[in-house]
XYZ file of C-alpha atoms in Angstrom:
688
model
C 0.000 0.000 0.000
C 1.322 3.436 -0.894
C 1.857 6.264 1.555
C -0.950 8.253 -0.079
C -3.503 5.472 0.474
C -2.487 5.106 4.100
C -3.162 8.741 4.973
C -6.992 8.689 4.748
C -7.090 5.461 6.753
C -4.796 6.922 9.437
C -6.894 10.119 9.556
C -10.085 8.102 10.080
C -8.427 6.017 12.805
C -7.235 9.160 14.591
C -10.733 10.663 14.401
C -12.232 7.450 15.748
C -9.762 7.570 18.633
C -10.672 11.229 19.232
C -14.341 10.230 19.320
C -13.521 7.363 21.688
C -11.658 9.741 24.033
C -14.457 12.328 23.788
C -17.072 9.691 24.587
C -15.050 8.539 27.585
C -14.815 12.131 28.874
C -18.505 12.860 28.364
C -19.424 9.569 30.065
C -17.202 10.656 32.948
C -18.762 14.120 33.182
C -22.389 12.993 32.977
C -21.741 10.246 35.526
C -19.874 12.779 37.702
C -22.924 15.049 37.773
C -25.412 12.184 38.114
C -23.551 10.615 41.044
C -23.223 13.977 42.757
C -26.999 14.383 42.420
C -27.490 10.991 44.088
C -25.035 11.875 46.854
C -26.857 15.163 47.506
C -30.320 13.614 47.872
C -30.168 13.688 51.676
C -28.864 17.268 51.761
C -31.603 18.497 49.380
C -34.255 16.643 51.390
C -33.143 18.370 54.593
C -32.625 21.803 53.024
C -36.147 21.981 51.575
C -37.737 19.962 54.438
C -39.461 17.471 52.143
C -40.278 13.747 52.596
C -38.470 10.897 50.830
C -41.388 10.359 48.437
C -41.081 13.934 47.104
C -37.308 13.699 46.842
C -37.996 10.580 44.780
C -40.085 12.666 42.369
C -37.252 15.202 42.084
C -34.742 12.418 41.445
C -37.057 10.895 38.837
C -37.336 14.179 36.920
C -34.062 13.272 35.174
C -35.774 10.304 33.529
C -38.825 12.452 32.809
C -36.586 14.691 30.718
C -35.315 11.635 28.846
C -38.875 10.509 28.215
C -39.734 13.760 26.451
C -37.187 13.474 23.649
C -35.338 10.146 23.633
C -37.401 8.342 20.965
C -37.123 11.213 18.473
C -33.468 11.952 19.214
C -32.558 8.269 18.785
C -34.437 7.854 15.517
C -33.921 11.175 13.749
C -30.520 11.760 15.360
C -29.135 8.634 13.681
C -29.723 10.286 10.302
C -28.254 13.659 11.344
C -24.864 14.850 12.651
C -24.491 12.616 15.728
C -21.381 14.209 17.327
C -22.860 17.727 17.179
C -26.137 16.524 18.682
C -24.118 15.109 21.583
C -22.404 18.514 21.976
C -25.782 20.286 22.093
C -26.940 17.817 24.735
C -23.936 18.638 26.903
C -24.770 22.359 26.772
C -28.333 21.635 27.915
C -26.988 19.524 30.802
C -24.773 22.423 31.844
C -27.748 24.799 32.006
C -29.650 22.223 34.067
C -26.822 21.863 36.587
C -26.570 25.617 37.098
C -30.359 25.850 37.486
C -30.292 23.249 40.292
C -27.837 25.408 42.268
C -29.907 28.579 41.756
C -32.276 28.268 44.799
C -29.382 28.655 47.221
C -28.871 32.246 46.080
C -32.575 33.105 46.422
C -33.248 31.474 49.789
C -32.388 32.958 53.130
C -30.004 31.335 55.589
C -30.813 27.764 56.618
C -32.584 27.632 59.988
C -32.527 24.175 61.518
C -35.084 23.250 64.156
C -33.762 23.762 67.669
C -34.970 24.350 71.206
C -34.914 27.815 72.789
C -32.009 26.719 74.962
C -29.577 27.150 72.061
C -29.177 30.884 72.406
C -25.545 31.897 72.033
C -26.155 35.342 73.441
C -25.939 34.124 77.024
C -22.730 33.775 78.962
C -21.351 30.589 80.480
C -23.474 30.807 83.644
C -26.214 28.271 84.333
C -29.094 30.552 83.304
C -30.885 28.412 80.685
C -33.737 26.244 81.962
C -34.639 23.515 79.414
C -37.407 22.179 81.654
C -39.749 25.109 82.333
C -41.861 23.827 85.208
C -43.717 27.112 85.481
C -45.245 26.519 82.001
C -44.100 29.887 80.624
C -42.653 28.352 77.458
C -44.437 29.318 74.252
C -46.205 26.274 72.846
C -44.308 25.502 69.675
C -47.005 23.058 68.613
C -49.618 25.726 68.048
C -50.669 26.189 64.433
C -50.072 29.762 63.184
C -52.754 31.621 61.271
C -52.885 31.196 57.492
C -51.578 34.651 56.574
C -48.584 34.349 58.889
C -47.794 30.880 57.568
C -47.996 32.043 53.936
C -45.660 34.953 54.652
C -43.274 32.640 56.465
C -43.198 30.101 53.619
C -42.538 32.874 51.099
C -39.624 34.161 53.178
C -38.236 30.667 53.692
C -38.489 29.804 49.984
C -40.210 26.494 50.710
C -41.193 25.964 47.057
C -37.692 26.505 45.678
C -37.299 22.733 45.179
C -39.153 23.256 41.873
C -35.924 24.745 40.451
C -34.109 21.550 41.390
C -36.868 19.534 39.717
C -36.675 21.549 36.470
C -32.866 21.618 36.437
C -32.692 17.862 36.855
C -35.218 17.473 34.031
C -32.983 19.587 31.763
C -30.078 17.304 32.689
C -32.176 14.363 31.502
C -33.021 16.053 28.209
C -29.375 16.943 27.595
C -28.064 13.454 28.310
C -30.466 11.824 25.825
C -28.234 11.822 22.682
C -25.065 10.586 24.399
C -25.756 6.872 24.783
C -27.825 5.891 21.706
C -26.033 8.140 19.202
C -22.562 7.746 20.693
C -22.627 3.954 21.000
C -24.169 3.442 17.550
C -21.580 5.824 16.010
C -18.766 3.863 17.626
C -20.212 0.471 16.684
C -20.786 1.562 13.075
C -17.197 2.681 12.440
C -15.092 0.296 14.553
C -14.148 -3.328 14.014
C -16.733 -5.682 15.467
C -14.188 -7.510 17.603
C -13.032 -4.167 19.063
C -16.509 -2.907 20.000
C -16.794 -4.813 23.325
C -13.360 -3.579 24.404
C -14.116 0.018 23.379
C -17.431 -0.051 25.237
C -15.715 -1.498 28.304
C -13.097 1.288 28.170
C -15.769 3.997 27.879
C -17.787 2.568 30.757
C -14.671 2.083 32.874
C -13.607 5.710 32.417
C -17.248 6.644 32.952
C -17.325 4.873 36.301
C -14.592 7.227 37.528
C -17.275 9.931 37.295
C -19.418 8.438 40.074
C -16.283 7.927 42.174
C -15.387 11.609 41.943
C -19.050 12.606 42.250
C -19.521 10.706 45.506
C -16.196 11.929 46.893
C -17.147 15.535 46.058
C -20.519 14.922 47.711
C -18.783 13.520 50.794
C -16.447 16.510 51.039
C -19.184 19.125 50.585
C -21.496 17.311 53.037
C -19.065 18.343 55.796
C -19.124 22.023 54.768
C -22.069 23.985 56.158
C -24.626 25.083 53.560
C -24.234 28.802 54.319
C -20.455 28.746 54.533
C -19.004 32.223 54.049
C -22.202 34.019 55.014
C -22.732 32.922 58.641
C -20.559 32.698 61.733
C -19.897 28.953 62.060
C -19.264 29.348 65.797
C -22.966 30.029 66.240
C -23.923 26.674 64.659
C -24.781 24.181 67.409
C -24.971 21.049 65.221
C -22.241 18.985 63.521
C -22.171 17.200 60.165
C -23.165 13.976 61.976
C -26.508 15.491 63.007
C -29.642 14.548 61.051
C -30.484 18.288 60.722
C -27.133 19.243 59.170
C -27.162 20.470 55.549
C -23.917 20.568 53.583
C -22.907 22.918 50.746
C -24.908 20.896 48.200
C -25.260 23.807 45.744
C -21.523 24.233 45.217
C -21.158 20.778 43.664
C -23.625 21.516 40.874
C -21.592 24.550 39.802
C -18.485 22.341 39.627
C -20.165 19.468 37.752
C -21.902 21.828 35.321
C -18.559 23.362 34.386
C -17.007 19.916 33.774
C -19.894 18.968 31.451
C -19.422 22.238 29.567
C -15.770 21.360 28.923
C -16.670 17.844 27.748
C -18.883 19.253 24.967
C -16.031 20.989 23.123
C -14.494 18.054 21.105
C -17.817 16.982 19.558
C -18.075 20.195 17.546
C -14.953 19.199 15.561
C -15.865 15.599 14.637
C -17.292 14.554 11.219
C -20.754 13.166 10.582
C -19.369 9.779 9.494
C -16.105 7.830 9.220
C -14.750 4.946 7.185
C -15.150 1.540 8.804
C -12.094 0.821 10.977
C -9.622 -1.485 9.201
C -11.341 -1.330 5.827
C -9.702 -0.043 2.666
C -11.452 1.426 -0.317
C -10.177 -1.400 -2.514
C -11.683 -4.147 -0.340
C -14.075 -6.484 -2.022
C -17.667 -6.868 -0.996
C -17.016 -10.351 0.381
C -14.294 -9.061 2.671
C -16.579 -6.293 3.900
C -19.158 -8.881 4.874
C -16.595 -10.657 7.025
C -16.453 -7.683 9.416
C -19.938 -8.313 10.789
C -20.372 -12.078 10.674
C -21.965 -12.967 13.956
C -24.642 -10.286 13.952
C -25.712 -11.136 10.385
C -25.795 -14.855 11.163
C -27.545 -14.479 14.515
C -30.389 -12.332 13.162
C -33.221 -13.907 11.149
C -33.385 -12.977 7.482
C -35.486 -10.007 6.522
C -37.093 -8.685 3.402
C -34.482 -6.968 1.196
C -36.742 -3.919 1.071
C -35.673 -3.191 4.633
C -31.986 -2.979 3.781
C -30.407 0.379 4.426
C -30.095 2.495 1.282
C -27.384 5.079 0.974
C -29.403 7.894 -0.570
C -30.653 11.250 0.703
C -34.005 11.078 2.468
C -36.337 13.876 3.513
C -37.639 14.517 7.020
C -41.143 13.484 5.892
C -39.843 10.127 4.652
C -38.050 9.556 7.948
C -41.199 10.341 9.918
C -43.295 8.056 7.680
C -40.912 5.148 8.332
C -40.874 5.651 12.133
C -43.900 3.497 13.057
C -42.964 0.590 10.708
C -39.446 0.638 12.191
C -40.887 0.449 15.709
C -43.073 -2.472 14.647
C -40.073 -4.319 13.196
C -38.077 -3.654 16.349
C -40.628 -4.991 18.823
C -41.322 -8.076 16.713
C -37.822 -9.111 17.797
C -38.683 -11.253 20.843
C -35.077 -11.285 22.106
C -34.994 -7.492 22.204
C -38.371 -7.316 23.955
C -37.318 -9.902 26.551
C -34.029 -8.101 27.223
C -35.836 -4.803 27.760
C -38.142 -6.465 30.305
C -35.177 -8.044 32.111
C -33.255 -4.765 32.224
C -36.387 -2.959 33.384
C -36.783 -5.114 36.496
C -33.059 -5.034 37.317
C -32.861 -1.250 36.908
C -35.846 -0.817 39.249
C -33.880 -2.570 41.982
C -30.610 -0.787 41.201
C -32.059 2.744 41.050
C -34.005 2.266 44.275
C -30.916 0.902 45.994
C -28.411 3.549 44.847
C -30.829 6.416 45.592
C -31.398 5.528 49.235
C -28.234 3.557 50.085
C -26.546 6.539 51.826
C -29.641 6.947 54.007
C -29.647 3.170 54.611
C -26.046 3.293 55.887
C -26.934 6.261 58.112
C -29.978 4.680 59.721
C -28.919 1.017 59.978
C -25.217 1.378 60.813
C -25.082 4.857 62.344
C -22.736 6.328 59.702
C -22.756 10.052 58.964
C -24.078 11.182 55.558
C -20.564 12.279 54.583
C -18.940 8.951 55.491
C -21.705 6.900 53.839
C -21.276 8.809 50.563
C -17.481 8.565 50.772
C -17.493 4.788 51.317
C -19.798 4.205 48.355
C -17.516 6.313 46.166
C -14.212 4.849 47.341
C -15.207 1.155 47.697
C -18.305 0.196 45.698
C -17.651 2.232 42.572
C -14.044 1.065 41.972
C -15.365 -2.492 42.323
C -17.959 -1.705 39.650
C -15.276 -0.234 37.362
C -13.092 -3.314 37.767
C -16.103 -5.539 37.102
C -17.006 -3.728 33.873
C -13.474 -3.980 32.446
C -13.270 -7.611 33.569
C -16.490 -8.425 31.697
C -15.136 -6.780 28.529
C -11.808 -8.611 28.911
C -13.555 -11.994 29.271
C -15.460 -11.393 26.037
C -12.310 -10.411 24.155
C -10.028 -13.073 25.685
C -12.337 -16.013 24.999
C -13.899 -14.451 21.860
C -17.389 -15.193 23.117
C -20.445 -14.963 20.921
C -23.994 -14.115 21.916
C -24.627 -17.315 23.897
C -21.312 -17.078 25.753
C -21.963 -13.437 26.642
C -25.422 -14.369 27.939
C -23.903 -17.101 30.139
C -21.452 -14.632 31.674
C -24.291 -12.175 32.409
C -26.478 -14.833 34.017
C -23.629 -16.133 36.197
C -22.809 -12.594 37.366
C -26.465 -11.825 38.084
C -26.943 -14.999 40.148
C -23.727 -14.434 42.120
C -24.593 -10.851 43.060
C -28.145 -11.879 44.008
C -26.861 -14.499 46.477
C -24.606 -11.939 48.190
C -27.464 -9.427 48.318
C -29.733 -11.975 50.010
C -27.112 -12.553 52.734
C -26.937 -8.789 53.473
C -30.550 -8.816 54.678
C -29.463 -10.646 57.835
C -26.483 -8.404 58.685
C -27.506 -5.364 60.711
C -27.076 -3.347 63.908
C -29.703 -2.789 66.577
C -32.008 0.221 66.610
C -30.697 3.499 67.986
C -31.823 3.785 71.612
C -34.042 6.878 71.757
C -36.116 7.464 74.876
C -39.849 7.253 74.177
C -39.360 6.039 70.581
C -37.217 2.873 70.421
C -36.864 2.321 74.192
C -39.036 3.338 77.114
C -37.756 5.846 79.650
C -37.089 2.870 81.925
C -34.807 1.296 79.270
C -37.058 -1.469 77.866
C -37.075 -2.020 74.078
C -40.157 -0.369 72.616
C -40.748 0.868 69.077
C -43.500 3.487 68.883
C -44.859 5.602 66.039
C -46.994 7.560 68.547
C -45.566 10.922 69.619
C -47.388 10.696 72.979
C -44.868 8.098 74.185
C -42.292 10.926 74.380
C -44.028 12.073 77.569
C -43.331 10.312 80.849
C -43.525 10.969 84.583
C -39.953 12.286 84.514
C -40.770 15.152 82.082
C -44.492 15.628 82.710
C -43.883 18.765 84.735
C -41.996 20.404 81.841
C -43.615 22.340 78.996
C -42.025 20.369 76.165
C -42.780 20.490 72.479
C -43.119 16.969 71.079
C -42.683 18.079 67.460
C -39.136 19.378 67.525
C -36.035 17.214 67.164
C -33.088 18.585 69.137
C -31.392 15.384 70.384
C -29.103 15.082 73.395
C -26.989 12.118 74.454
C -27.080 11.183 78.134
C -24.308 9.408 79.996
C -26.500 6.304 80.249
C -26.075 5.822 76.459
C -29.643 6.771 75.543
C -30.600 9.588 73.173
C -33.490 11.910 74.079
C -35.501 13.894 71.528
C -34.705 17.211 73.258
C -33.146 18.514 76.507
C -36.655 19.304 77.731
C -37.928 15.757 77.117
C -34.854 14.449 78.974
C -36.059 16.486 81.956
C -32.864 18.539 82.164
C -33.121 21.351 84.735
C -30.093 23.522 83.944
C -27.390 23.951 81.326
C -23.923 25.413 80.965
C -21.726 26.421 78.042
C -22.676 27.821 74.639
C -22.838 26.519 71.067
C -21.648 22.973 70.435
C -20.105 22.795 73.924
C -23.416 23.139 75.775
C -23.968 20.573 78.561
C -27.293 19.897 80.301
C -27.460 18.930 83.982
C -29.835 17.312 86.473
C -31.801 15.474 83.778
C -34.573 13.663 85.656
C -35.321 11.106 82.909
C -31.657 10.078 82.863
C -31.785 9.533 86.614
C -34.587 6.969 86.285
C -32.212 4.526 84.587
C -29.121 5.136 86.745
C -28.165 4.428 90.316
C -28.203 7.441 92.652
C -25.077 9.565 92.627
C -24.169 8.869 88.970
C -23.852 11.531 86.285
C -27.270 12.833 85.192
C -25.924 15.129 82.468
C -26.402 15.121 78.686
C -24.565 16.641 75.723
C -25.762 17.792 72.299
C -26.236 15.218 69.524
C -27.229 11.567 69.210
C -25.358 8.825 71.064
C -23.023 6.614 69.004
C -23.999 3.017 68.222
C -22.786 0.045 70.255
C -19.152 -0.961 69.762
C -19.937 -4.178 67.839
C -21.881 -2.223 65.184
C -18.658 -1.070 63.510
C -17.434 -4.652 62.971
C -20.857 -5.677 61.623
C -20.726 -2.714 59.261
C -17.327 -3.849 57.909
C -18.759 -7.293 57.098
C -21.700 -5.662 55.307
C -19.403 -3.414 53.240
C -17.215 -6.394 52.264
C -20.243 -8.287 50.936
C -21.512 -5.134 49.233
C -18.205 -4.481 47.442
C -17.792 -8.094 46.261
C -21.425 -8.120 45.096
C -20.873 -4.872 43.170
C -17.867 -6.381 41.365
C -19.657 -9.600 40.414
C -22.756 -7.752 39.226
C -20.689 -5.368 37.075
C -18.913 -8.298 35.373
C -22.191 -9.030 33.597
C -22.756 -5.474 32.371
C -20.705 -5.456 29.149
C -21.673 -9.029 28.096
C -25.340 -8.195 28.572
C -24.927 -5.068 26.474
C -23.305 -7.080 23.680
C -26.229 -9.526 23.688
C -28.521 -6.545 23.130
C -26.401 -5.050 20.331
C -26.045 -8.360 18.476
C -29.777 -9.100 18.661
C -30.956 -6.153 16.546
C -30.609 -5.187 12.877
C -27.936 -2.651 11.991
C -30.367 -0.062 10.614
C -32.432 -0.294 13.810
C -29.496 -0.076 16.213
C -29.839 3.605 17.168
C -33.616 3.287 17.467
C -33.276 0.145 19.590
C -30.797 1.746 21.977
C -32.990 4.817 22.185
C -36.118 2.773 22.902
C -34.197 0.830 25.533
C -33.233 4.124 27.150
C -36.812 5.406 26.862
C -38.498 2.339 28.373
C -35.922 1.485 31.023
C -35.565 5.065 32.221
C -39.282 5.775 32.093
C -40.421 2.668 33.965
C -37.112 1.829 35.635
C -35.873 5.302 36.530
C -38.932 7.372 37.454
C -41.079 5.051 39.655
C -38.404 3.421 41.919
C -37.282 6.544 43.841
C -40.954 7.436 44.349
C -42.261 4.094 45.612
C -39.047 3.288 47.484
C -39.285 6.721 49.140
C -42.979 6.311 49.980
C -42.387 2.904 51.590
C -39.349 4.191 53.497
C -41.427 7.129 54.807
C -43.763 4.599 56.433
C -40.888 3.462 58.686
C -40.261 6.970 60.094
C -40.466 7.251 63.893
C -39.793 10.984 64.314
C -40.615 13.654 61.757
C -38.966 17.053 61.827
C -40.902 20.318 61.899
C -40.675 22.956 59.173
C -39.684 26.500 59.989
C -43.260 27.605 59.296
C -44.907 24.606 60.941
C -46.023 21.343 59.388
C -44.188 18.067 58.833
C -40.656 18.327 57.499
C -38.020 15.697 56.711
C -37.738 12.503 58.748
C -35.151 12.631 61.558
C -35.264 9.037 62.837
C -36.374 5.729 61.267
C -37.247 2.343 62.731
C -34.017 0.639 61.624
C -35.441 -2.886 61.459
C -38.515 -1.866 59.461
C -36.315 0.268 57.173
C -33.919 -2.637 56.545
C -36.647 -5.192 55.799
C -38.530 -2.771 53.540
C -35.463 -1.545 51.639
C -33.445 -4.752 51.191
C -36.554 -6.912 50.872
C -37.759 -4.839 47.927
C -34.336 -4.793 46.231
C -33.858 -8.554 46.712
C -37.314 -9.316 45.316
C -36.673 -7.277 42.174
C -33.290 -8.926 41.590
C -34.859 -12.380 42.035
C -37.417 -11.584 39.320
C -34.628 -10.258 37.098
C -32.720 -13.544 37.419
C -35.838 -15.531 36.531
C -36.299 -13.419 33.387
C -32.633 -13.944 32.448
C -33.286 -17.696 32.566
C -36.215 -17.414 30.129
C -34.142 -15.128 27.893
C -31.272 -17.603 27.771
C -33.614 -20.408 26.657
C -34.898 -18.211 23.812
C -31.352 -17.300 22.755
C -30.306 -20.958 22.569
C -33.417 -21.885 20.574
C -32.795 -19.059 18.097
C -29.141 -19.999 17.723
C -30.016 -23.631 16.967
C -32.726 -22.609 14.504
C -30.396 -20.287 12.598
C -27.606 -22.888 12.596
C -29.979 -25.416 11.002
C -31.089 -22.841 8.448
C -27.501 -22.034 7.505
C -26.682 -25.741 7.273
C -29.596 -26.239 4.892
C -28.337 -23.341 2.757
C -24.862 -24.849 2.701
C -26.208 -28.179 1.524
C -28.287 -26.424 -1.120
C -25.289 -24.462 -2.410
C -23.101 -27.563 -2.474
C -25.789 -29.465 -4.438
C -26.064 -26.683 -6.988
C -22.253 -26.324 -7.067
C -22.540 -22.548 -6.727
C -19.515 -20.775 -5.389
C -21.198 -17.819 -3.734
C -18.520 -16.176 -1.599
C -21.072 -14.443 0.618
C -22.727 -17.706 1.618
C -19.540 -19.669 2.180
C -18.063 -16.993 4.414
C -21.209 -16.884 6.513
C -21.287 -20.648 6.989
C -17.629 -21.023 7.904
C -17.922 -18.308 10.512
C -21.112 -19.828 11.896
C -19.287 -23.093 12.497
C -16.419 -21.250 14.118
C -18.790 -19.352 16.371
C -20.509 -22.593 17.371
C -17.123 -23.999 18.322
C -16.450 -20.941 20.463
C -19.777 -21.360 22.221
C -18.914 -24.945 23.126
C -15.838 -23.818 25.059
C -17.906 -22.038 27.717
């Protein structure tokens, strides 16, 4: 080959590599922003004082944005300039990220619920009386009049969460072109044997995004929301408190800027490239050899459906949309895979959305530490699993059946480890009047009246507020007043409450009857139990991720080439609509039912949950996830049977063709190449 003929090929290869690098970066940036959104769920819930079910709606708005445009972007985008459409999507995502951060600049300072004893204007003398036996305390449970409440809500910006909802929806709209157009572009212009490895590389780089997103979320969760505008010495809570709100808004400015940078390369890429490894002088028979398995695995179609390289109008594209959809969903393998993915994604989305809260409530971890551990342990395991799955496909040169076997094995292994996690847990937090009685007996109550006892009956205590203190007997009380504390000393975080009558009921005379701000830590054995849980979680994440790339290859090889972009787009549409929107909502609604102590909004009314029944939370959360993964495994089994039947049917059909060609003594190169590769593929399948 001459130097002149090499140059166009080298230019196309370099552009394909540029596209591969650009795709990896955009996968990183979108995952970076998406993971940060997941890590900020708890902070947003506390900042806007909303229940888990509503935060589920906000989280699901991303998929709602996808739903609006994904079918049209996938279908019409495949005929247009795919790289530039991806660049436009990135710009829309950037606007969405900045919009999410906007409410912080319109709202006033965050005012967490607290008792009147937290005044920092007093000196260090014992002048604060948490238990007001003379009943002069203003009843905080009284409902204010409607006009006052409306004015208060307007000042507090209680409806500002709508900006977060709309911004997240814009993120969903902007992300729509990336997966269907990017993957189809890569698969169209790369060698077939390289596609699994390229996809694995993109997803592996992409998984670094969630790692950085969760680590950024962990770091900002420790920084107070109004940092730079308030005196932090006046803040009486720490980042371990369930009322603490971190600087959630700052992360969306950072992630939006990263997405903006990732859009730049796509404006300089061409609409199409030459197929990787092909030369202009190649014969038609050699060209056919580049896509053997997909052509052999798919049933034959009417030649009228073959892709024609001629200009088509927008009207012609629109007219062909419904027939293309009909052809796509007549493919039973594709339909079955969508159903399987749908169930699995329901479990995954529900789990990843509320896992930080799960670690907080079941194992007593702070929001910051829970987010950090997910980012530093689970996500690297997922990245390693994805690249391992791609390596297995490339190393053993697996076909469709082999890839399906790897996916099923990974799915079953991760399900078994998930089922074991249901039985690994710590005991409930001991909170007087909620999880234990004031005498120390175990007692779970959803009734606020149990907060009152003989030891605090003489005090004028509000039962709505959550201002926990930890007594020296190891029990947490909902407020200094409900602990029966008579006096206090110190200011800010160093405040100590003395002569707490409810503490004295559980201790021998003469022992310390004091309490300090914050919840009590869990029992010492809880930390070792938590380590066992995290080990199982990390191993399960790795095994589950090993099946990701093989499963994706089964999907790609089960659809016709001209329907590939539409199929990937419809997969995104269906899975994100039914697998992305409902899970955070119904998971959140069920989790809300396990709440023991609700917070109170600044203007009155029920706010975010402060304390859950840990056992009910665990059974509800893990039971739901395990059930969905069990159903997903059952569907994988049915799918595998259908794949094997189709493979055998097509092998028999090809064998009949071979016999017919041999009888007629026709030397059709197209047919002979197909048959030889089919035999080779069948041999490969037998090695697994």
